[in-house]
């Protein structure tokens, strides 16, 4: 498996990854919002190409994708909003998601991002250093349970980063 930045040639494969990863068995074939969210994020001012990463199999086929976009805390561009993270069902539970998480967090830390925020499962993300964002003084933009709205401070983290978090604009349309 190789982790690399997405290229224009990966757009359709990324959409297919999220469509498969987030497909609900009872959705009647509807397209999951995650599959179209990445397209909307690409068109937004919060898009940061360095944080859109794909995992490929030995044949070069895209099997997973993660993206982080510019988020704001108290109106300041001092955070990233992570998501979606998707892996093709046949590749799940094989370390692809873990590799993508480590890669995007490593890239963010190397580029001196102070904070990464996500809305996710409380049993999965703590293994990557995420904890309830409210413990850091960062509040969700909606009344989500604190166990789901999580944050991971990085090397450039400062205690002064406090306040309400805002995702890139396309998240407001979900």
PDB file of C-alpha atoms in Angstrom:
ATOM      1  CA  UNK A   1       0.000   0.000   0.000  1.00  0.00           C
ATOM      2  CA  UNK A   2       1.161   3.510  -0.827  1.00  0.00           C
ATOM      3  CA  UNK A   3      -0.150   6.771   0.661  1.00  0.00           C
ATOM      4  CA  UNK A   4       0.137   9.844  -1.582  1.00  0.00           C
ATOM      5  CA  UNK A   5      -1.570  13.122  -2.377  1.00  0.00           C
ATOM      6  CA  UNK A   6      -4.593  12.908  -4.616  1.00  0.00           C
ATOM      7  CA  UNK A   7      -4.227  13.852  -8.267  1.00  0.00           C
ATOM      8  CA  UNK A   8      -6.907  15.005 -10.730  1.00  0.00           C
ATOM      9  CA  UNK A   9      -6.984  11.454 -12.104  1.00  0.00           C
ATOM     10  CA  UNK A  10      -8.138  10.182  -8.666  1.00  0.00           C
ATOM     11  CA  UNK A  11     -11.380  12.199  -8.409  1.00  0.00           C
ATOM     12  CA  UNK A  12     -13.752   9.479  -9.674  1.00  0.00           C
ATOM     13  CA  UNK A  13     -12.006   6.763  -7.649  1.00  0.00           C
ATOM     14  CA  UNK A  14     -12.237   8.895  -4.490  1.00  0.00           C
ATOM     15  CA  UNK A  15     -15.954   9.413  -5.065  1.00  0.00           C
ATOM     16  CA  UNK A  16     -16.352   5.638  -5.527  1.00  0.00           C
ATOM     17  CA  UNK A  17     -14.427   4.914  -2.316  1.00  0.00           C
ATOM     18  CA  UNK A  18     -16.727   7.122  -0.241  1.00  0.00           C
ATOM     19  CA  UNK A  19     -19.861   5.851  -1.999  1.00  0.00           C
ATOM     20  CA  UNK A  20     -18.891   2.270  -1.137  1.00  0.00           C
ATOM     21  CA  UNK A  21     -17.521   2.991   2.339  1.00  0.00           C
ATOM     22  CA  UNK A  22     -20.582   4.924   3.513  1.00  0.00           C
ATOM     23  CA  UNK A  23     -23.308   3.037   1.627  1.00  0.00           C
ATOM     24  CA  UNK A  24     -26.208   2.202   3.898  1.00  0.00           C
ATOM     25  CA  UNK A  25     -27.753  -1.209   3.186  1.00  0.00           C
ATOM     26  CA  UNK A  26     -31.276   0.213   3.511  1.00  0.00           C
ATOM     27  CA  UNK A  27     -30.658   3.429   1.534  1.00  0.00           C
ATOM     28  CA  UNK A  28     -32.064   2.024  -1.700  1.00  0.00           C
ATOM     29  CA  UNK A  29     -28.953   2.850  -3.725  1.00  0.00           C
ATOM     30  CA  UNK A  30     -28.829   6.519  -2.754  1.00  0.00           C
ATOM     31  CA  UNK A  31     -25.486   8.284  -2.893  1.00  0.00           C
ATOM     32  CA  UNK A  32     -24.037   8.896   0.586  1.00  0.00           C
ATOM     33  CA  UNK A  33     -23.325  12.559   1.380  1.00  0.00           C
ATOM     34  CA  UNK A  34     -19.652  11.739   1.952  1.00  0.00           C
ATOM     35  CA  UNK A  35     -19.315  10.811  -1.737  1.00  0.00           C
ATOM     36  CA  UNK A  36     -20.351  14.301  -2.880  1.00  0.00           C
ATOM     37  CA  UNK A  37     -18.917  16.218   0.089  1.00  0.00           C
ATOM     38  CA  UNK A  38     -15.343  15.838  -1.138  1.00  0.00           C
ATOM     39  CA  UNK A  39     -16.309  17.360  -4.503  1.00  0.00           C
ATOM     40  CA  UNK A  40     -17.891  20.341  -2.721  1.00  0.00           C
ATOM     41  CA  UNK A  41     -14.830  20.729  -0.488  1.00  0.00           C
ATOM     42  CA  UNK A  42     -12.531  20.838  -3.539  1.00  0.00           C
ATOM     43  CA  UNK A  43     -14.459  23.887  -4.769  1.00  0.00           C
ATOM     44  CA  UNK A  44     -14.313  25.655  -1.386  1.00  0.00           C
ATOM     45  CA  UNK A  45     -11.765  28.202  -0.173  1.00  0.00           C
ATOM     46  CA  UNK A  46     -11.006  25.864   2.737  1.00  0.00           C
ATOM     47  CA  UNK A  47      -9.550  23.219   0.386  1.00  0.00           C
ATOM     48  CA  UNK A  48      -5.943  22.349   1.191  1.00  0.00           C
ATOM     49  CA  UNK A  49      -4.544  19.956  -1.460  1.00  0.00           C
ATOM     50  CA  UNK A  50      -1.698  18.824   0.811  1.00  0.00           C
ATOM     51  CA  UNK A  51      -4.249  17.142   3.080  1.00  0.00           C
ATOM     52  CA  UNK A  52      -6.194  15.128   0.509  1.00  0.00           C
ATOM     53  CA  UNK A  53      -4.497  11.747   0.596  1.00  0.00           C
ATOM     54  CA  UNK A  54      -5.225   8.433  -1.084  1.00  0.00           C
ATOM     55  CA  UNK A  55      -4.136   4.900  -0.284  1.00  0.00           C
ATOM     56  CA  UNK A  56      -3.430   2.719  -3.296  1.00  0.00           C
ATOM     57  CA  UNK A  57      -3.061  -1.018  -3.658  1.00  0.00           C
ATOM     58  CA  UNK A  58       0.007  -2.611  -5.297  1.00  0.00           C
ATOM     59  CA  UNK A  59      -1.628  -2.105  -8.728  1.00  0.00           C
ATOM     60  CA  UNK A  60      -2.105   1.620  -8.093  1.00  0.00           C
ATOM     61  CA  UNK A  61      -5.874   1.459  -7.550  1.00  0.00           C
ATOM     62  CA  UNK A  62      -7.297   3.864  -4.959  1.00  0.00           C
ATOM     63  CA  UNK A  63      -8.623   1.891  -1.968  1.00  0.00           C
ATOM     64  CA  UNK A  64      -8.912   4.671   0.629  1.00  0.00           C
ATOM     65  CA  UNK A  65      -9.062   8.437   1.014  1.00  0.00           C
ATOM     66  CA  UNK A  66      -8.844  11.042   3.756  1.00  0.00           C
ATOM     67  CA  UNK A  67      -9.118  14.798   3.599  1.00  0.00           C
ATOM     68  CA  UNK A  68      -8.647  17.680   6.007  1.00  0.00           C
ATOM     69  CA  UNK A  69      -9.783  21.208   5.177  1.00  0.00           C
ATOM     70  CA  UNK A  70      -9.297  24.580   6.792  1.00  0.00           C
ATOM     71  CA  UNK A  71     -11.357  25.047   9.914  1.00  0.00           C
ATOM     72  CA  UNK A  72     -11.583  28.006  12.239  1.00  0.00           C
ATOM     73  CA  UNK A  73     -11.656  28.383  15.988  1.00  0.00           C
ATOM     74  CA  UNK A  74     -13.183  31.647  17.207  1.00  0.00           C
ATOM     75  CA  UNK A  75     -12.922  32.880  13.609  1.00  0.00           C
ATOM     76  CA  UNK A  76      -9.191  32.229  13.328  1.00  0.00           C
ATOM     77  CA  UNK A  77      -7.736  29.762  10.741  1.00  0.00           C
ATOM     78  CA  UNK A  78      -5.897  27.701  13.353  1.00  0.00           C
ATOM     79  CA  UNK A  79      -7.411  24.252  12.837  1.00  0.00           C
ATOM     80  CA  UNK A  80      -8.165  21.560  10.321  1.00  0.00           C
ATOM     81  CA  UNK A  81     -11.471  19.759   9.993  1.00  0.00           C
ATOM     82  CA  UNK A  82     -10.771  16.108   9.219  1.00  0.00           C
ATOM     83  CA  UNK A  83     -13.145  14.068   7.118  1.00  0.00           C
ATOM     84  CA  UNK A  84     -14.383  12.188   5.458  1.00  0.00           C
ATOM     85  CA  UNK A  85     -12.109   9.179   5.854  1.00  0.00           C
ATOM     86  CA  UNK A  86     -13.212   6.244   3.734  1.00  0.00           C
ATOM     87  CA  UNK A  87     -11.861   2.817   2.804  1.00  0.00           C
ATOM     88  CA  UNK A  88     -13.309   0.375   0.282  1.00  0.00           C
ATOM     89  CA  UNK A  89     -15.176  -2.384   2.158  1.00  0.00           C
ATOM     90  CA  UNK A  90     -12.817  -5.116   0.903  1.00  0.00           C
ATOM     91  CA  UNK A  91      -9.865  -3.207   2.341  1.00  0.00           C
ATOM     92  CA  UNK A  92     -11.361  -2.334   5.724  1.00  0.00           C
ATOM     93  CA  UNK A  93      -9.761  -3.775   8.865  1.00  0.00           C
ATOM     94  CA  UNK A  94      -6.466  -4.129   6.997  1.00  0.00           C
ATOM     95  CA  UNK A  95      -4.704  -1.012   8.276  1.00  0.00           C
ATOM     96  CA  UNK A  96      -5.635   1.350   5.437  1.00  0.00           C
ATOM     97  CA  UNK A  97      -7.607   3.768   7.622  1.00  0.00           C
ATOM     98  CA  UNK A  98      -4.872   3.746  10.248  1.00  0.00           C
ATOM     99  CA  UNK A  99      -2.213   4.486   7.631  1.00  0.00           C
ATOM    100  CA  UNK A 100      -4.276   7.348   6.206  1.00  0.00           C
ATOM    101  CA  UNK A 101      -4.818   8.837   9.680  1.00  0.00           C
ATOM    102  CA  UNK A 102      -1.126   8.692  10.531  1.00  0.00           C
ATOM    103  CA  UNK A 103      -0.243  10.226   7.160  1.00  0.00           C
ATOM    104  CA  UNK A 104      -2.669  13.150   7.375  1.00  0.00           C
ATOM    105  CA  UNK A 105      -1.780  13.883  11.007  1.00  0.00           C
ATOM    106  CA  UNK A 106       1.944  13.697  10.167  1.00  0.00           C
ATOM    107  CA  UNK A 107       1.468  16.054   7.221  1.00  0.00           C
ATOM    108  CA  UNK A 108      -0.492  18.505   9.370  1.00  0.00           C
ATOM    109  CA  UNK A 109       2.109  18.432  12.138  1.00  0.00           C
ATOM    110  CA  UNK A 110       4.958  18.894   9.635  1.00  0.00           C
ATOM    111  CA  UNK A 111       3.183  21.969   8.243  1.00  0.00           C
ATOM    112  CA  UNK A 112       2.785  23.455  11.757  1.00  0.00           C
ATOM    113  CA  UNK A 113      -0.981  23.078  11.994  1.00  0.00           C
ATOM    114  CA  UNK A 114      -1.942  23.443  15.661  1.00  0.00           C
ATOM    115  CA  UNK A 115      -5.140  21.408  15.819  1.00  0.00           C
ATOM    116  CA  UNK A 116      -7.165  18.773  13.964  1.00  0.00           C
ATOM    117  CA  UNK A 117     -10.865  18.414  14.744  1.00  0.00           C
ATOM    118  CA  UNK A 118     -13.344  15.731  13.690  1.00  0.00           C
ATOM    119  CA  UNK A 119     -16.774  14.343  14.350  1.00  0.00           C
ATOM    120  CA  UNK A 120     -16.304  10.624  14.798  1.00  0.00           C
ATOM    121  CA  UNK A 121     -16.704   7.432  16.736  1.00  0.00           C
ATOM    122  CA  UNK A 122     -15.367   7.732  20.309  1.00  0.00           C
ATOM    123  CA  UNK A 123     -14.016   4.166  20.261  1.00  0.00           C
ATOM    124  CA  UNK A 124     -11.919   4.626  17.099  1.00  0.00           C
ATOM    125  CA  UNK A 125     -10.221   8.019  17.110  1.00  0.00           C
ATOM    126  CA  UNK A 126      -8.673   8.185  20.614  1.00  0.00           C
ATOM    127  CA  UNK A 127      -6.000   5.729  19.408  1.00  0.00           C
ATOM    128  CA  UNK A 128      -4.716   8.628  17.260  1.00  0.00           C
ATOM    129  CA  UNK A 129      -4.597  11.078  20.159  1.00  0.00           C
ATOM    130  CA  UNK A 130      -8.077  12.550  19.738  1.00  0.00           C
ATOM    131  CA  UNK A 131     -10.089  13.479  22.797  1.00  0.00           C
ATOM    132  CA  UNK A 132     -13.238  15.491  23.436  1.00  0.00           C
ATOM    133  CA  UNK A 133     -12.590  18.943  21.952  1.00  0.00           C
ATOM    134  CA  UNK A 134     -14.282  20.633  24.901  1.00  0.00           C
ATOM    135  CA  UNK A 135     -11.347  19.481  27.058  1.00  0.00           C
ATOM    136  CA  UNK A 136      -9.217  21.878  24.966  1.00  0.00           C
ATOM    137  CA  UNK A 137     -11.773  24.693  25.111  1.00  0.00           C
ATOM    138  CA  UNK A 138     -12.999  24.079  21.559  1.00  0.00           C
ATOM    139  CA  UNK A 139     -16.769  23.833  21.200  1.00  0.00           C
ATOM    140  CA  UNK A 140     -18.780  22.273  18.363  1.00  0.00           C
ATOM    141  CA  UNK A 141     -20.738  24.344  15.852  1.00  0.00           C
ATOM    142  CA  UNK A 142     -23.810  22.190  16.598  1.00  0.00           C
ATOM    143  CA  UNK A 143     -24.961  20.482  19.791  1.00  0.00           C
ATOM    144  CA  UNK A 144     -23.099  17.240  19.122  1.00  0.00           C
ATOM    145  CA  UNK A 145     -22.215  15.057  22.061  1.00  0.00           C
ATOM    146  CA  UNK A 146     -18.743  15.869  23.372  1.00  0.00           C
ATOM    147  CA  UNK A 147     -17.689  12.244  22.982  1.00  0.00           C
ATOM    148  CA  UNK A 148     -18.158  12.546  19.185  1.00  0.00           C
ATOM    149  CA  UNK A 149     -16.731  16.025  18.609  1.00  0.00           C
ATOM    150  CA  UNK A 150     -13.023  15.377  19.090  1.00  0.00           C
ATOM    151  CA  UNK A 151      -9.750  17.247  18.674  1.00  0.00           C
ATOM    152  CA  UNK A 152      -6.080  16.366  18.408  1.00  0.00           C
ATOM    153  CA  UNK A 153      -3.551  19.052  19.368  1.00  0.00           C
ATOM    154  CA  UNK A 154      -0.338  18.958  17.337  1.00  0.00           C
ATOM    155  CA  UNK A 155       3.138  20.384  17.951  1.00  0.00           C
ATOM    156  CA  UNK A 156       2.089  23.968  17.166  1.00  0.00           C
ATOM    157  CA  UNK A 157      -0.849  23.839  19.622  1.00  0.00           C
ATOM    158  CA  UNK A 158      -1.304  26.893  21.869  1.00  0.00           C
ATOM    159  CA  UNK A 159      -3.531  27.138  24.949  1.00  0.00           C
ATOM    160  CA  UNK A 160      -4.961  30.369  23.517  1.00  0.00           C
ATOM    161  CA  UNK A 161      -6.780  28.395  20.790  1.00  0.00           C
ATOM    162  CA  UNK A 162     -10.243  28.360  22.319  1.00  0.00           C
ATOM    163  CA  UNK A 163     -13.778  28.968  21.121  1.00  0.00           C
ATOM    164  CA  UNK A 164     -16.318  27.657  18.651  1.00  0.00           C
ATOM    165  CA  UNK A 165     -15.047  25.525  15.789  1.00  0.00           C
ATOM    166  CA  UNK A 166     -16.324  26.013  12.226  1.00  0.00           C
ATOM    167  CA  UNK A 167     -15.800  23.520   9.431  1.00  0.00           C
ATOM    168  CA  UNK A 168     -15.285  24.552   5.791  1.00  0.00           C
ATOM    169  CA  UNK A 169     -18.576  25.860   4.354  1.00  0.00           C
ATOM    170  CA  UNK A 170     -19.712  22.665   2.559  1.00  0.00           C
ATOM    171  CA  UNK A 171     -20.152  20.962   5.936  1.00  0.00           C
ATOM    172  CA  UNK A 172     -22.905  23.480   6.710  1.00  0.00           C
ATOM    173  CA  UNK A 173     -24.987  21.987   3.889  1.00  0.00           C
ATOM    174  CA  UNK A 174     -25.047  18.465   5.369  1.00  0.00           C
TER     175      UNK A 174
END
